[in-house]
Amino acid sequence: MSDRELILARIRAAVTSAPPNEIVRDYRTSAGPLDRAELIELFAERVADYRAVVHVTGEDEVAATIAAALAAQGLTRPLVPGGLPVEWVPEGAVADDPPLSDAELDAVGGVVTGCAVAIAETGTIVLDAGPGQGRRALTLLPDYHLCVVRAGQIVAGVPQGVAVLDPSRPLTWISGPSATSDIELNRVEGVHGPRTLEVVVVR
Amino acid sequence: MTFLGMPAFPANAAAAVRDSQLRFNLRKATHTIREKRASVVAELPDWARLREAGKQIKDHTLRNLERYLLQMEEAVTAAGGHVHWAADAREANRIVTGLVRETGESDVVKVKSMATQEIGLNEALAEAGITAYETDLAELIVQLGDDWPSHILVPAIHRSRAEIREIFLEKMADWGRPAPEELTDDPRALAEAARRHLRERFLSTKVAISGANFMIAETGTLVVLESEGNGRMCLTLPKTLISVVGIEKLLPTWRDLEVFLQLLPRSSTGERMNPYTSTWTGATEGQEFHLVLLDNGRTRVLADEVGRQALRCIRCSACLNVCPVYERAGGHAYGSVYPGPIGAILTPQLRGMSSPLDASLPYASTLCGACYDVCPVAIDIPEVLVHLRGRAPHPRAERLGMRAAGWVFDRPERLARAERLAGRLRRFVPRRAPGPGPLSAWTETRDLPEIPAESFRDWWTRTDGGTR
Ligand code: SF4
């Protein structure tokens, strides 16, 4: 018998006496009472809780906000994925076209992306490697990540986020900069992923 | 690393409670995490309903495990991945070793994975001339220190920052980029040393081995939650990815994640969400992907009507952080990669109870029930402990003690009389019950609490509940 057959036979024998059971989903799955402005506020507050930098701006100030953030980091040649809205592409931007090698990505100081969805309650942004987000390594190797979130992309909670995401795409859920608490439980931001996460919310 | 031939839990625990650094670290860690957990759990008005749904989804999956495993296999295959089945540790190690050999590589990077620790994969790879590099900071500390993990979430919690600095200075050079000579014991500096040490490794290694927190049968998706980004490095950069996952990690539908992505981070690190969660389906961005489905005793657990609930476990470690026994004994005393209350019920079931260590594990608890209260999938750990005690080849004295206690506790008037008697005789009671004798096995590792002059019952009657 192959291991596959063996395992399946063992499972069949093991569960014969187990009672069937029902799944009741009476937890919160709808958006709740928050309006657009309140969602933005909650999202910004929760992202900031992770010690990420958050800006909330109007449509016409996005470019200036991005430029100022990059300047503050001393980043003159930030990386941008294909499909990033032109108004968000900063001056001096480097495109991932043709694709950079891992070593080249490692040498890039920072990256500017959009996202697929953002979750207010947990302060999470989710990237699905779609337009304006790029392949997964783009937001992993550079030490600085600036992510632009449109207000319309913010959902209330995890169930609403899961519902709009496509599992056939590779997803990266990001909640604050990379961190560890492995040394005497002291939180240190920035181990292997970007040490700085900056989020720009467009009203 | 091997737990073979380890002494039984009481001996290990007695050694651990004498280690004051360990006790200090454990106390600080468990109390900090448990407070964080309590505050983020209290934030969710529907926590109890999420917990109940989590339990039901897991029970439903286990009840229909065959169907969902086959669905998983089909979905992964359709997405360009390869699925392998391993009935035991030896077969899993054989499969993984073979897959790595096929790539022609002799180095692999690893994301923290309890399943691969359980099967001793690193040792099996080493025998085949393949070096496995742990990349989680705590696992790196454990690996460089030639040590064992002692906590599910923070495996190096038994090490102080000064010890970690020593380990880095002494051992990093043997494994790759050395630690800078001027390294201090500032956690920031230590984390930076690990970042630099591992960065080159990530960029050059072609094969990665991971576990997974969940797999989704409906879509064939794997899910890994982490904090540091070493997981993303391993899942993203290498050309070949091999994931070794216990068959109980399955969830039926993508939607089920809406429950578990709320339950796990809050129960585990006490955060609303962990920094990074990666999900992928089959061969992703040009990678070669292999999934190894691992049984290794899980179907035996599944066959036990009471014990099978242990398979609902999502390895959050909340039960460790509230356990008074774990807090004092530490993770190593449990002699397995699964420490704490969950280890006390999972290890003896996975491995059987033939060794003295495994047979003693169901007794590594006071049955206080705190673990059940915090468990996000409502595993009734005390119930399983009592059940396993009934099956364990337990020492005669333990049975006698339990029976005597049962006789006293069964009848209130007997208890009242016993208490009064104890109060009167307390001057004559030593700190330790006298041995040797049939009771010594039970009493050797237990200090007797001081007996009060008046029992609680008598005090309550005399003062009318403290009002007089
Ligand atoms: S038994 Fe429950 S509390 Fe303990 S690690 Fe597993 S899921 Fe968490």
XYZ file of N, CA and C in Angstrom, chain A residues 8-177:
510
model
N -5.095 7.495 3.981
C -6.532 7.636 3.740
C -7.320 6.517 4.418
N -6.774 5.293 4.408
C -7.453 4.178 5.070
C -7.505 4.401 6.583
N -6.399 4.891 7.135
C -6.378 5.166 8.574
C -7.421 6.225 8.940
N -7.520 7.243 8.098
C -8.492 8.309 8.371
C -9.907 7.742 8.344
N -10.201 6.948 7.311
C -11.547 6.355 7.212
C -11.883 5.573 8.468
N -10.936 4.770 8.928
C -11.182 3.945 10.113
C -11.337 4.818 11.359
N -10.604 5.929 11.392
C -10.582 6.752 12.607
C -11.864 7.550 12.821
N -12.488 7.995 11.736
C -13.590 8.942 11.906
C -14.984 8.317 11.822
N -15.054 7.003 11.678
C -16.387 6.405 11.502
C -17.342 6.777 12.625
N -16.818 6.902 13.845
C -17.724 7.160 14.976
C -17.941 8.648 15.232
N -17.206 9.505 14.501
C -17.300 10.944 14.785
C -18.644 11.497 14.322
N -19.304 12.289 15.165
C -20.603 12.838 14.778
C -20.435 13.960 13.752
N -21.378 14.083 12.820
C -21.313 15.221 11.896
C -21.606 16.494 12.691
N -21.109 17.626 12.225
C -21.413 18.863 12.941
C -21.643 20.016 11.985
N -22.307 21.022 12.506
C -22.708 22.164 11.702
C -21.754 23.330 11.978
N -21.600 24.208 11.012
C -20.780 25.404 11.238
C -21.702 26.614 11.276
N -21.711 27.286 12.405
C -22.552 28.477 12.540
C -21.652 29.711 12.450
N -21.957 30.588 11.522
C -21.144 31.806 11.377
C -21.950 33.000 11.860
N -22.010 33.166 13.170
C -22.780 34.301 13.688
C -21.873 35.424 14.190
N -20.583 35.365 13.780
C -19.681 36.476 14.097
C -19.912 37.605 13.102
N -19.244 38.750 13.357
C -19.505 39.926 12.523
C -18.933 39.761 11.114
N -19.776 39.897 10.097
C -19.265 39.798 8.724
C -19.637 41.015 7.894
N -20.479 41.892 8.414
C -20.843 43.060 7.614
C -20.020 44.267 8.078
N -20.120 45.313 7.325
C -19.230 46.448 7.514
C -19.413 47.158 8.855
N -20.577 47.065 9.448
C -20.783 47.771 10.703
C -21.170 49.216 10.456
N -21.210 49.997 11.504
C -21.792 51.333 11.401
C -20.832 52.424 10.897
N -19.573 52.073 10.584
C -18.609 53.129 10.262
C -18.813 53.703 8.855
N -18.757 55.025 8.730
C -18.812 55.622 7.397
C -17.377 55.784 6.867
N -17.260 56.269 5.650
C -15.971 56.360 4.970
C -14.908 57.085 5.815
N -15.284 58.256 6.352
C -14.312 59.052 7.112
C -13.861 58.314 8.368
N -14.804 57.622 9.007
C -14.459 56.886 10.222
C -13.561 55.688 9.921
N -13.822 55.043 8.778
C -12.971 53.919 8.361
C -11.535 54.389 8.144
N -11.386 55.525 7.459
C -10.043 56.077 7.215
C -9.348 56.345 8.543
N -10.100 56.949 9.444
C -9.514 57.311 10.733
C -9.064 56.067 11.504
N -9.943 55.053 11.533
C -9.614 53.820 12.252
C -8.398 53.138 11.625
N -8.391 53.055 10.287
C -7.275 52.425 9.581
C -5.965 53.140 9.911
N -5.979 54.485 9.811
C -4.756 55.267 10.053
C -4.257 55.059 11.482
N -5.191 55.021 12.405
C -4.831 54.853 13.813
C -4.206 53.462 14.052
N -4.803 52.452 13.439
C -4.321 51.086 13.665
C -2.966 50.843 12.987
N -2.758 51.453 11.809
C -1.451 51.328 11.146
C -0.377 52.002 11.999
N -0.722 53.183 12.518
C 0.246 53.936 13.328
C 0.613 53.167 14.597
N -0.331 52.374 15.102
C -0.079 51.542 16.285
C 1.094 50.587 16.080
N 1.345 50.196 14.835
C 2.464 49.296 14.534
C 3.767 50.075 14.348
N 3.758 51.345 14.678
C 4.911 52.206 14.478
C 5.274 52.347 13.002
N 4.239 52.416 12.180
C 4.440 52.792 10.783
C 4.032 54.263 10.669
N 4.578 54.963 9.653
C 4.226 56.375 9.460
C 2.999 56.440 8.558
N 2.003 57.231 8.948
C 0.776 57.318 8.153
C 0.480 58.769 7.787
N 0.102 58.991 6.513
C -0.361 60.315 6.071
C -1.745 60.141 5.480
N -2.632 61.084 5.742
C -3.921 61.085 5.054
C -3.967 62.365 4.231
N -4.121 62.222 2.903
C -4.069 63.406 2.036
C -5.215 63.401 1.029
N -5.403 64.551 0.358
C -6.360 64.642 -0.731
C -5.721 64.167 -2.031
N -6.560 63.915 -3.030
C -6.109 63.420 -4.335
C -5.010 64.307 -4.931
N -5.171 65.622 -4.795
C -4.224 66.545 -5.435
C -2.908 66.705 -4.670
N -2.840 66.138 -3.446
C -1.594 66.309 -2.680
C -0.755 65.042 -2.653
N -1.246 63.952 -3.286
C -0.558 62.667 -3.182
C 0.885 62.770 -3.654
N 1.084 63.331 -4.852
C 2.427 63.389 -5.430
C 3.387 64.128 -4.505
N 2.920 65.240 -3.956
C 3.785 66.033 -3.073
C 4.098 65.255 -1.796
N 3.107 64.533 -1.272
C 3.318 63.757 -0.046
C 4.348 62.658 -0.278
N 4.199 61.966 -1.428
C 5.164 60.909 -1.758
C 6.565 61.506 -1.905
N 6.650 62.610 -2.637
C 7.962 63.238 -2.877
C 8.621 63.649 -1.568
N 7.828 64.218 -0.661
C 8.388 64.676 0.616
C 8.862 63.487 1.452
N 8.068 62.408 1.437
C 8.434 61.225 2.224
C 9.740 60.629 1.712
N 9.861 60.546 0.377
C 11.077 59.973 -0.207
C 12.284 60.867 0.080
N 12.054 62.182 -0.022
C 13.152 63.119 0.240
C 13.641 62.984 1.679
N 12.694 62.811 2.591
C 13.069 62.670 4.003
C 13.921 61.421 4.226
N 13.735 60.409 3.377
C 14.524 59.176 3.475
C 15.830 59.279 2.684
N 15.978 60.376 1.920
C 17.145 60.520 1.066
C 17.108 59.574 -0.126
N 15.899 59.200 -0.556
C 15.772 58.251 -1.675
C 15.555 59.007 -2.977
N 16.555 58.960 -3.846
C 16.430 59.688 -5.103
C 16.021 58.774 -6.259
N 16.287 57.462 -6.118
C 15.941 56.544 -7.199
C 15.101 55.376 -6.676
N 13.867 55.676 -6.259
C 13.018 54.611 -5.720
C 12.524 53.689 -6.835
N 12.255 52.466 -6.452
C 11.763 51.462 -7.388
C 10.246 51.574 -7.497
N 9.710 51.398 -8.713
C 8.249 51.344 -8.854
C 7.855 50.140 -9.694
N 6.778 49.448 -9.311
C 6.290 48.319 -10.096
C 5.534 48.822 -11.322
N 5.368 47.971 -12.323
C 4.587 48.332 -13.490
C 3.133 48.551 -13.085
N 2.479 49.505 -13.769
C 1.059 49.706 -13.512
C 0.756 50.663 -12.377
N 1.786 51.271 -11.784
C 1.529 52.265 -10.728
C 0.951 53.515 -11.389
N -0.164 54.053 -10.866
C -0.760 55.247 -11.486
C 0.299 56.334 -11.699
N 0.289 56.953 -12.886
C 1.362 57.896 -13.228
C 1.504 59.026 -12.217
N 0.345 59.467 -11.635
C 0.460 60.586 -10.687
C 1.216 60.188 -9.421
N 1.377 58.870 -9.171
C 2.095 58.425 -7.970
C 3.568 58.131 -8.250
N 3.933 58.097 -9.535
C 5.319 57.739 -9.856
C 6.239 58.919 -9.553
N 7.157 58.751 -8.613
C 8.007 59.881 -8.227
C 9.101 60.140 -9.252
N 9.683 61.306 -9.149
C 10.779 61.665 -10.034
C 11.973 60.748 -9.785
N 12.665 60.384 -10.830
C 13.854 59.545 -10.688
C 13.538 58.084 -10.449
N 12.250 57.714 -10.613
C 11.851 56.341 -10.310
C 12.512 55.337 -11.244
N 12.820 54.161 -10.705
C 13.389 53.059 -11.478
C 12.308 52.013 -11.668
N 12.095 51.560 -12.906
C 11.068 50.544 -13.152
C 11.673 49.142 -13.051
N 10.853 48.180 -12.694
C 11.286 46.780 -12.616
C 11.119 46.150 -13.995
N 11.713 46.793 -15.002
C 11.491 46.347 -16.370
C 12.708 46.686 -17.214
N 13.534 45.710 -17.627
C 13.368 44.279 -17.340
C 13.563 43.988 -15.857
N 13.033 42.863 -15.367
C 13.060 42.577 -13.940
C 14.470 42.640 -13.363
N 14.589 43.307 -12.232
C 15.883 43.399 -11.554
C 16.228 42.057 -10.907
N 17.527 41.797 -10.768
C 17.947 40.582 -10.062
C 17.737 40.796 -8.568
N 17.757 39.710 -7.790
C 17.592 39.839 -6.344
C 18.681 40.739 -5.751
N 19.912 40.591 -6.266
C 21.014 41.404 -5.746
C 20.759 42.884 -6.047
N 20.210 43.182 -7.242
C 19.898 44.577 -7.577
C 18.784 45.112 -6.680
N 17.772 44.276 -6.439
C 16.676 44.689 -5.555
C 17.200 44.993 -4.152
N 18.153 44.182 -3.749
C 18.728 44.338 -2.415
C 19.443 45.688 -2.287
N 19.960 46.178 -3.430
C 20.719 47.428 -3.404
C 19.812 48.655 -3.530
N 18.548 48.434 -3.956
C 17.606 49.546 -4.081
C 17.189 49.981 -2.682
N 17.132 51.289 -2.449
C 16.845 51.742 -1.087
C 15.378 51.672 -0.686
N 14.480 51.856 -1.690
C 13.071 51.912 -1.314
C 12.157 51.627 -2.490
N 10.883 51.396 -2.200
C 9.919 51.053 -3.236
C 8.589 51.748 -2.943
N 7.892 52.165 -4.018
C 6.572 52.788 -3.879
C 5.544 51.895 -4.565
N 4.488 51.494 -3.857
C 3.467 50.632 -4.464
C 2.067 51.099 -4.094
N 1.086 50.507 -4.748
C -0.307 50.592 -4.314
C -0.629 49.322 -3.559
N -1.924 48.993 -3.412
C -2.294 47.740 -2.749
C -3.598 47.222 -3.331
N -4.019 46.018 -2.903
C -5.261 45.432 -3.401
C -6.430 45.757 -2.491
N -6.175 45.717 -1.190
C -7.227 46.025 -0.230
C -6.553 46.427 1.078
N -7.267 47.157 1.918
C -6.746 47.524 3.240
C -7.827 47.247 4.276
N -7.412 46.801 5.451
C -8.365 46.413 6.494
C -8.221 47.349 7.690
N -9.302 48.066 8.005
C -9.239 49.109 9.030
C -8.999 48.530 10.421
N -9.797 47.545 10.789
C -9.764 47.057 12.164
C -8.389 46.545 12.590
N -7.641 45.974 11.656
C -6.340 45.409 11.998
C -5.176 46.240 11.457
N -5.450 47.334 10.746
C -4.379 48.156 10.190
C -3.521 47.405 9.190
N -4.172 46.629 8.327
C -3.448 45.744 7.406
C -3.586 46.218 5.967
N -2.481 46.139 5.180
C -2.616 46.315 3.737
C -2.307 44.976 3.080
N -3.023 44.664 2.015
C -2.794 43.392 1.327
C -2.380 43.677 -0.104
N -1.278 43.055 -0.524
C -0.793 43.175 -1.897
C -1.081 41.865 -2.623
N -1.553 41.945 -3.867
C -1.842 40.696 -4.583
C -1.029 40.569 -5.871
N 0.097 41.267 -5.946
C 0.995 41.203 -7.098
C 0.334 41.711 -8.376
N -0.753 42.458 -8.222
C -1.438 43.038 -9.375
C -0.761 44.328 -9.826
N -1.410 45.079 -10.761
C -0.845 46.326 -11.270
C -0.539 47.297 -10.134
N 0.632 47.945 -10.221
C 1.000 48.913 -9.189
C 1.528 48.262 -7.916
N 1.673 46.928 -7.927
C 2.179 46.244 -6.730
C 3.414 45.401 -7.010
N 3.426 44.781 -8.183
C 4.609 44.031 -8.599
C 4.758 42.685 -7.929
N 5.796 41.947 -8.376
C 6.046 40.625 -7.778
C 6.466 40.787 -6.325
N 6.412 39.663 -5.583
C 6.531 39.744 -4.126
C 7.882 40.295 -3.640
N 8.950 39.987 -4.369
C 10.277 40.398 -3.900
C 10.458 41.921 -3.882
N 9.651 42.642 -4.701
C 9.810 44.102 -4.796
C 9.564 44.804 -3.464
N 8.643 44.273 -2.680
C 8.330 44.924 -1.405
C 9.002 44.207 -0.240
N 9.954 43.334 -0.561
C 10.611 42.547 0.485
C 12.072 42.937 0.673
N 12.806 43.047 -0.428
C 14.245 43.283 -0.309
C 14.616 44.739 -0.002
N 13.930 45.737 -0.622
C 14.283 47.121 -0.266
C 13.962 47.401 1.208
N 14.727 48.299 1.816
C 14.599 48.527 3.257
C 13.448 49.466 3.603
N 12.876 50.105 2.584
C 11.818 51.100 2.817
C 10.658 50.826 1.863
N 9.433 50.812 2.403
C 8.252 50.572 1.569
C 7.231 51.673 1.809
N 6.893 52.374 0.737
C 5.814 53.358 0.818
C 4.613 52.790 0.071
N 3.477 52.683 0.744
C 2.296 52.095 0.117
C 1.171 53.119 0.073
N 0.611 53.326 -1.122
C -0.495 54.268 -1.277
C -1.813 53.501 -1.256
N -2.724 53.931 -0.404
C -4.022 53.269 -0.246
C -5.119 54.256 -0.610
N -6.006 53.874 -1.528
C -7.168 54.729 -1.819
C -8.246 54.450 -0.772
N -8.932 55.499 -0.359
C -9.944 55.343 0.692
C -10.956 54.259 0.330
N -11.285 54.155 -0.959
C -12.269 53.168 -1.392
C -11.801 51.724 -1.237
N -10.499 51.550 -1.028
C -9.970 50.186 -0.869
C -10.035 49.713 0.579
N -10.384 50.609 1.492
C -10.400 50.241 2.913
C -11.718 49.559 3.270
N -11.620 48.329 3.792
C -12.803 47.620 4.292
C -12.722 47.595 5.821
N -13.831 47.227 6.449
C -13.887 47.322 7.912
C -13.046 46.251 8.604
N -13.323 44.982 8.289
C -12.678 43.920 9.060
C -12.128 42.804 8.191
N -11.564 41.803 8.826
C -10.941 40.686 8.124
C -11.927 39.956 7.189
N -13.168 39.670 7.625
C -14.087 38.963 6.720
C -14.327 39.706 5.409
N -14.445 41.036 5.473
C -14.667 41.793 4.237
C -13.425 41.763 3.348
N -12.249 41.706 3.972
C -11.010 41.631 3.197
C -10.886 40.292 2.494
N -11.103 39.207 3.246
C -11.003 37.862 2.674
C -11.960 37.722 1.491
N -13.149 38.323 1.625
C -14.186 38.167 0.604
C -13.778 38.763 -0.740
N -12.993 39.850 -0.740
C -12.669 40.483 -2.021
C -11.334 40.008 -2.599
N -10.580 39.214 -1.833
C -9.263 38.793 -2.324
C -9.358 37.516 -3.152
N -8.427 37.376 -4.097
C -8.415 36.226 -4.994
C -7.297 35.267 -4.567
N -7.677 34.086 -4.033
C -6.653 33.169 -3.507
C -5.736 32.582 -4.576
N -6.099 32.708 -5.845
C -5.215 32.148 -6.865
C -4.002 33.054 -7.104
N -4.047 34.284 -6.572
C -2.894 35.186 -6.681
C -2.042 35.063 -5.425
N -0.723 35.262 -5.529
C 0.089 35.257 -4.303
C -0.204 36.521 -3.487
N -0.584 36.350 -2.235
C -0.961 37.504 -1.410
C 0.059 37.752 -0.310
N 0.311 39.031 -0.041
C 1.141 39.405 1.105
C 0.348 40.369 1.965
N 0.028 39.945 3.181
C -0.691 40.796 4.136
C 0.368 41.477 4.996
N 0.332 42.805 5.034
C 1.362 43.543 5.759
C 0.719 44.376 6.864
N 1.153 44.146 8.093
C 0.640 44.921 9.225
C 1.839 45.504 9.970
N 2.258 46.668 9.530
C 3.422 47.306 10.141
C 4.721 46.783 9.572
N 5.841 47.384 9.985
C 7.148 46.921 9.498
C 7.485 45.561 10.101
